PDB file of C-alpha atoms in Angstrom:
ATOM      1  CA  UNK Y 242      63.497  -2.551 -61.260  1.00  0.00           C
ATOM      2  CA  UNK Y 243      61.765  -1.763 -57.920  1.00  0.00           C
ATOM      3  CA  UNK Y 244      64.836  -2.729 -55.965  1.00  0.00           C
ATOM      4  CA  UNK Y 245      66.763  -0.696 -57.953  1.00  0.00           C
ATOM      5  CA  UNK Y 246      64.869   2.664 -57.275  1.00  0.00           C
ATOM      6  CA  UNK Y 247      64.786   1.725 -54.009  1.00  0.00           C
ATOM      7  CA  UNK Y 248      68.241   1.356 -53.691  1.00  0.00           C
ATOM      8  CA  UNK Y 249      68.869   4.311 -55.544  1.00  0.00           C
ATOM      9  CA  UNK Y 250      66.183   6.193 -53.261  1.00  0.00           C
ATOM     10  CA  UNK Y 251      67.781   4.972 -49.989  1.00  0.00           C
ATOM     11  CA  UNK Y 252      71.326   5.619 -50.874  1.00  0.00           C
ATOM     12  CA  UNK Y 253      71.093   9.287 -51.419  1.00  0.00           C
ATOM     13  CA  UNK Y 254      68.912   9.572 -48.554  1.00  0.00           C
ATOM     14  CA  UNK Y 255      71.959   8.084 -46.244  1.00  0.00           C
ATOM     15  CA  UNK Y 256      74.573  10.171 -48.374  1.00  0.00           C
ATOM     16  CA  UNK Y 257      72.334  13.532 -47.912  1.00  0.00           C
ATOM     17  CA  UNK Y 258      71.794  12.719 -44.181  1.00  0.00           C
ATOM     18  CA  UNK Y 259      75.150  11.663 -43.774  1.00  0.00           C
ATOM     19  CA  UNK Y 260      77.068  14.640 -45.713  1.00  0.00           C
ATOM     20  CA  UNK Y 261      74.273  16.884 -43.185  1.00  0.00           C
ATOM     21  CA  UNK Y 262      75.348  15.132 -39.809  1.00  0.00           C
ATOM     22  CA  UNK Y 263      78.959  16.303 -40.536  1.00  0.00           C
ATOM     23  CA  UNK Y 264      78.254  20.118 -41.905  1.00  0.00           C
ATOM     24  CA  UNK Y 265      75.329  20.684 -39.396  1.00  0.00           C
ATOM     25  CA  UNK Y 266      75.999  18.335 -36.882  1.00  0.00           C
ATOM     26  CA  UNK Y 267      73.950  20.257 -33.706  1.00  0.00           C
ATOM     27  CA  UNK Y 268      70.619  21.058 -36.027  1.00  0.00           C
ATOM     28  CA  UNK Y 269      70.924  17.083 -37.148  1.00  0.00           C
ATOM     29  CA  UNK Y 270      70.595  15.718 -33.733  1.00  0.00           C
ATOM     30  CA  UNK Y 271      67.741  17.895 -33.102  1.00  0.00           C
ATOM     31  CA  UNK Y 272      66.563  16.654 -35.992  1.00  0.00           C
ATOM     32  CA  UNK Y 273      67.079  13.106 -35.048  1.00  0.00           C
ATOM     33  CA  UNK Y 274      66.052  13.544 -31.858  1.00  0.00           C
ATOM     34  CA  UNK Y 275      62.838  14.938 -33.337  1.00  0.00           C
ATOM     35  CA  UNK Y 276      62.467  11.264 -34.705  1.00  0.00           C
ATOM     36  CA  UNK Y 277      63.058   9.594 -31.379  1.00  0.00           C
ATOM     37  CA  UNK Y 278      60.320  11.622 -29.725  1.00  0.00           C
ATOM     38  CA  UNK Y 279      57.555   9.668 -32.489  1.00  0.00           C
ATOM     39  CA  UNK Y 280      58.925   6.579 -31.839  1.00  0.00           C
ATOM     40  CA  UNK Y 281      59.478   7.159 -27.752  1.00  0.00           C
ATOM     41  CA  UNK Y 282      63.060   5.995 -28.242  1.00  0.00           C
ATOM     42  CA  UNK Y 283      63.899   9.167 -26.453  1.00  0.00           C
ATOM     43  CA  UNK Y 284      62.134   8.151 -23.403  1.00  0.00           C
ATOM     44  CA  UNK Y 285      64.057   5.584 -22.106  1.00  0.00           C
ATOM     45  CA  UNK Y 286      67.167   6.860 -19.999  1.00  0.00           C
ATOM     46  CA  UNK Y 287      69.775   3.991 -20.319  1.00  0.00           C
ATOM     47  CA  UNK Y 288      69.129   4.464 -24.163  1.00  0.00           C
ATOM     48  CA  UNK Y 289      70.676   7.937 -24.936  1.00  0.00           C
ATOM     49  CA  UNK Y 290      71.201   9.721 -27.955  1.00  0.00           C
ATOM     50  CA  UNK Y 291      74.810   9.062 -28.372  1.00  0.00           C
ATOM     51  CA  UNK Y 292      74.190   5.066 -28.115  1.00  0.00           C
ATOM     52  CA  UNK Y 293      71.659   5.175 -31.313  1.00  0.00           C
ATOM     53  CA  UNK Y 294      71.747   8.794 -32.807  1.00  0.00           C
ATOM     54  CA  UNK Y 295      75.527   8.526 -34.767  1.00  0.00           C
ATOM     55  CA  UNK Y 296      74.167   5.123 -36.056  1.00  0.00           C
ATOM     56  CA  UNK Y 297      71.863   7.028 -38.459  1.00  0.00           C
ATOM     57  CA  UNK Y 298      73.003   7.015 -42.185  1.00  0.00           C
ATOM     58  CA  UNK Y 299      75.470   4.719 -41.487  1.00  0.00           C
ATOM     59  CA  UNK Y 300      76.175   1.833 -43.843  1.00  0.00           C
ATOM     60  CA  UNK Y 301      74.810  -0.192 -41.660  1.00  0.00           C
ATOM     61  CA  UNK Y 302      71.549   1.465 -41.333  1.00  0.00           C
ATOM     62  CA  UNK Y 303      71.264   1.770 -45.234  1.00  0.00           C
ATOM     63  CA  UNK Y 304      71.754  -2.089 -45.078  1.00  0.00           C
ATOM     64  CA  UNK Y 305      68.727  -2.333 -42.302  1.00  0.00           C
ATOM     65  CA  UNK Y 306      66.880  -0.195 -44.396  1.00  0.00           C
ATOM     66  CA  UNK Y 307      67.558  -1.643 -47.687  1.00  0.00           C
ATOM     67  CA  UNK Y 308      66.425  -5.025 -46.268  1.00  0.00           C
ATOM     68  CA  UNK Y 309      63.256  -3.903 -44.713  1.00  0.00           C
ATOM     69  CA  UNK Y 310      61.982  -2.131 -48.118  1.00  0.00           C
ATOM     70  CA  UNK Y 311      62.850  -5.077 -49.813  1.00  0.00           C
ATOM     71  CA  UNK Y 312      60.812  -7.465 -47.666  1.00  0.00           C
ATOM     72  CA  UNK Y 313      58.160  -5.047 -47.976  1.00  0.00           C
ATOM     73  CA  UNK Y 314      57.948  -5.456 -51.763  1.00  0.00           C
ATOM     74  CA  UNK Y 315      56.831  -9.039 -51.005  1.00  0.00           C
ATOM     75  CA  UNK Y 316      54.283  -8.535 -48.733  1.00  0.00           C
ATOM     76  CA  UNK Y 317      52.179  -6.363 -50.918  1.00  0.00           C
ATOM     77  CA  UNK Y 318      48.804  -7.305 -51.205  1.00  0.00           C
ATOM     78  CA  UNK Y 319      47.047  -6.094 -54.501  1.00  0.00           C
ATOM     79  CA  UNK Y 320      43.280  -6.436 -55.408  1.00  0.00           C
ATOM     80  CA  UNK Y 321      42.919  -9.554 -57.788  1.00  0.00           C
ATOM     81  CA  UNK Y 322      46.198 -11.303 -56.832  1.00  0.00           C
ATOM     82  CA  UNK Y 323      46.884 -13.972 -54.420  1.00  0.00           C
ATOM     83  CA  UNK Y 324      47.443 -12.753 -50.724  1.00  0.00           C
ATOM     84  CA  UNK Y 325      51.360 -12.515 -49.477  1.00  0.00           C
ATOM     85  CA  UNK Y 326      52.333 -15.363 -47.337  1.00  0.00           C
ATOM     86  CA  UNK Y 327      53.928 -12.860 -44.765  1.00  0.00           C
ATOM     87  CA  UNK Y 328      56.228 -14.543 -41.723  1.00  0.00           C
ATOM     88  CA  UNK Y 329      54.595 -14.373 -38.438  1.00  0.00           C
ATOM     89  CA  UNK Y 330      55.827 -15.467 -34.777  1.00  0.00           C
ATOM     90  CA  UNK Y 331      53.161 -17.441 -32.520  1.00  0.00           C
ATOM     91  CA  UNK Y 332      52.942 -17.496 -28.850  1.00  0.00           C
ATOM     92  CA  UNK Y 333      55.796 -19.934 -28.669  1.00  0.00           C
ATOM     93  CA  UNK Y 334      58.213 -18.014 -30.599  1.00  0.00           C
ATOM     94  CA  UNK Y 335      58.016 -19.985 -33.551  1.00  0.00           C
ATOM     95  CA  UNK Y 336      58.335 -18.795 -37.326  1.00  0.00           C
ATOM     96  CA  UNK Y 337      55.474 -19.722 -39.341  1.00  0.00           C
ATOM     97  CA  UNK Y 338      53.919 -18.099 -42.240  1.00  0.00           C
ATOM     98  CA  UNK Y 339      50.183 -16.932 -43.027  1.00  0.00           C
ATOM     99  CA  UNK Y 340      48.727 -19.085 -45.234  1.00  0.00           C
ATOM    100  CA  UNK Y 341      50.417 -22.462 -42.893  1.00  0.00           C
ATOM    101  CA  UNK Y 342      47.009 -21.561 -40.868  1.00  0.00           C
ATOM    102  CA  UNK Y 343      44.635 -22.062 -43.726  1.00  0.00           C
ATOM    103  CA  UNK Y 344      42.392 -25.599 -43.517  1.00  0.00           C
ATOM    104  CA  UNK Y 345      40.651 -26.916 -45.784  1.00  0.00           C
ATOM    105  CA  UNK Y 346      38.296 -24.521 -47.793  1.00  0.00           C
ATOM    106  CA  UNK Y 347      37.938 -22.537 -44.530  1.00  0.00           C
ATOM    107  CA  UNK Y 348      38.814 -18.718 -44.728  1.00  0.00           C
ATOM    108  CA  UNK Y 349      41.384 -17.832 -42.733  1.00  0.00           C
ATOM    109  CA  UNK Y 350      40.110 -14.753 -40.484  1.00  0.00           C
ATOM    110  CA  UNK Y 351      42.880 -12.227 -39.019  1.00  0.00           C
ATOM    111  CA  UNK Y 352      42.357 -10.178 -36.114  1.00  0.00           C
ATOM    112  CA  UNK Y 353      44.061  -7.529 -35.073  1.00  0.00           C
ATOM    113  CA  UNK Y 354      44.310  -5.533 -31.760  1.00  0.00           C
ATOM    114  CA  UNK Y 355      46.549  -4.460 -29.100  1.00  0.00           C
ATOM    115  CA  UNK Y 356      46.702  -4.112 -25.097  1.00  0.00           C
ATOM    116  CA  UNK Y 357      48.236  -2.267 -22.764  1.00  0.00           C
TER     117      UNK Y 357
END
C-alpha cells in the first residue's frame, strides 16, 4: 500500500512539473535553478543548467525517484522494532550492511561526523 501512494504521489508530481516546464518554461528553470542553489549544483561551471535542468520530471527521474522512496521504506527505524540493516560502503569501497559489524553481544556504536 505504501508503494502505491508513493507511486501515485510521485507520478503526479512529474506530470504537474512536467505539464509546467512546457507552459511556463522560463519561471520553471528559475524554479529549478532555485533547487540547484540548495544543493550547490549550480556552482560548478562545467555542470550547467541545460546538462541537468531538462532532466527534471523526466521518466527517468520519476524512476530515480521512485527507487530512492522505496529504499527508504526499508530503512525506517521505529521504536520497539528491530533496527534496519541499511547498506553501507567502507573505506575500501566495499558493500556491507549494518548489522555485518555487530560481535557477539557487543552494541554496535555509530558515529557520525563530517570534515572539510
Amino acid at each position: 500500500l505504501q508503494k502505491t501512494l508513493i507511486l501515485l504521489q510521485v507520478t503526479l508530481s512529474v506530470v504537474v512539473g512536467k505539464t509546467l516546464m512546457i507552459l511556463f518554461p522560463n519561471a520553471m528553470k528559475r524554479y529549478i535553478l532555485k533547487l540547484g542553489e540548495k544543493s550547490r549544483m549550480n556552482k560548478n561551471p562545467k555542470f550547467s543548467y541545460e546538462n541537468w535542468g531538462p532532466t527534471f520530471f523526466s521518466f527517468k527521474y520519476l524512476l530515480f525517484v521512485l527507487k530512492v522512496k522505496w529504499k527508504r521504506l526499508e530503512d525506517e527505524a521505529l521504536e520497539g522494532h528491530p533496527a534496519p540493516n541499511t547498506p553501507v560502503v567502507t573505506l575500501s569501497g566495499d558493500v556491507r550492511h549494518l548489522l555485518d559489524f555487530v560481535e557477539d553481544n557487543r552494541p554496535l556504536i555509530l558515529n557520525f561526523g563530517s570534515c572539510t
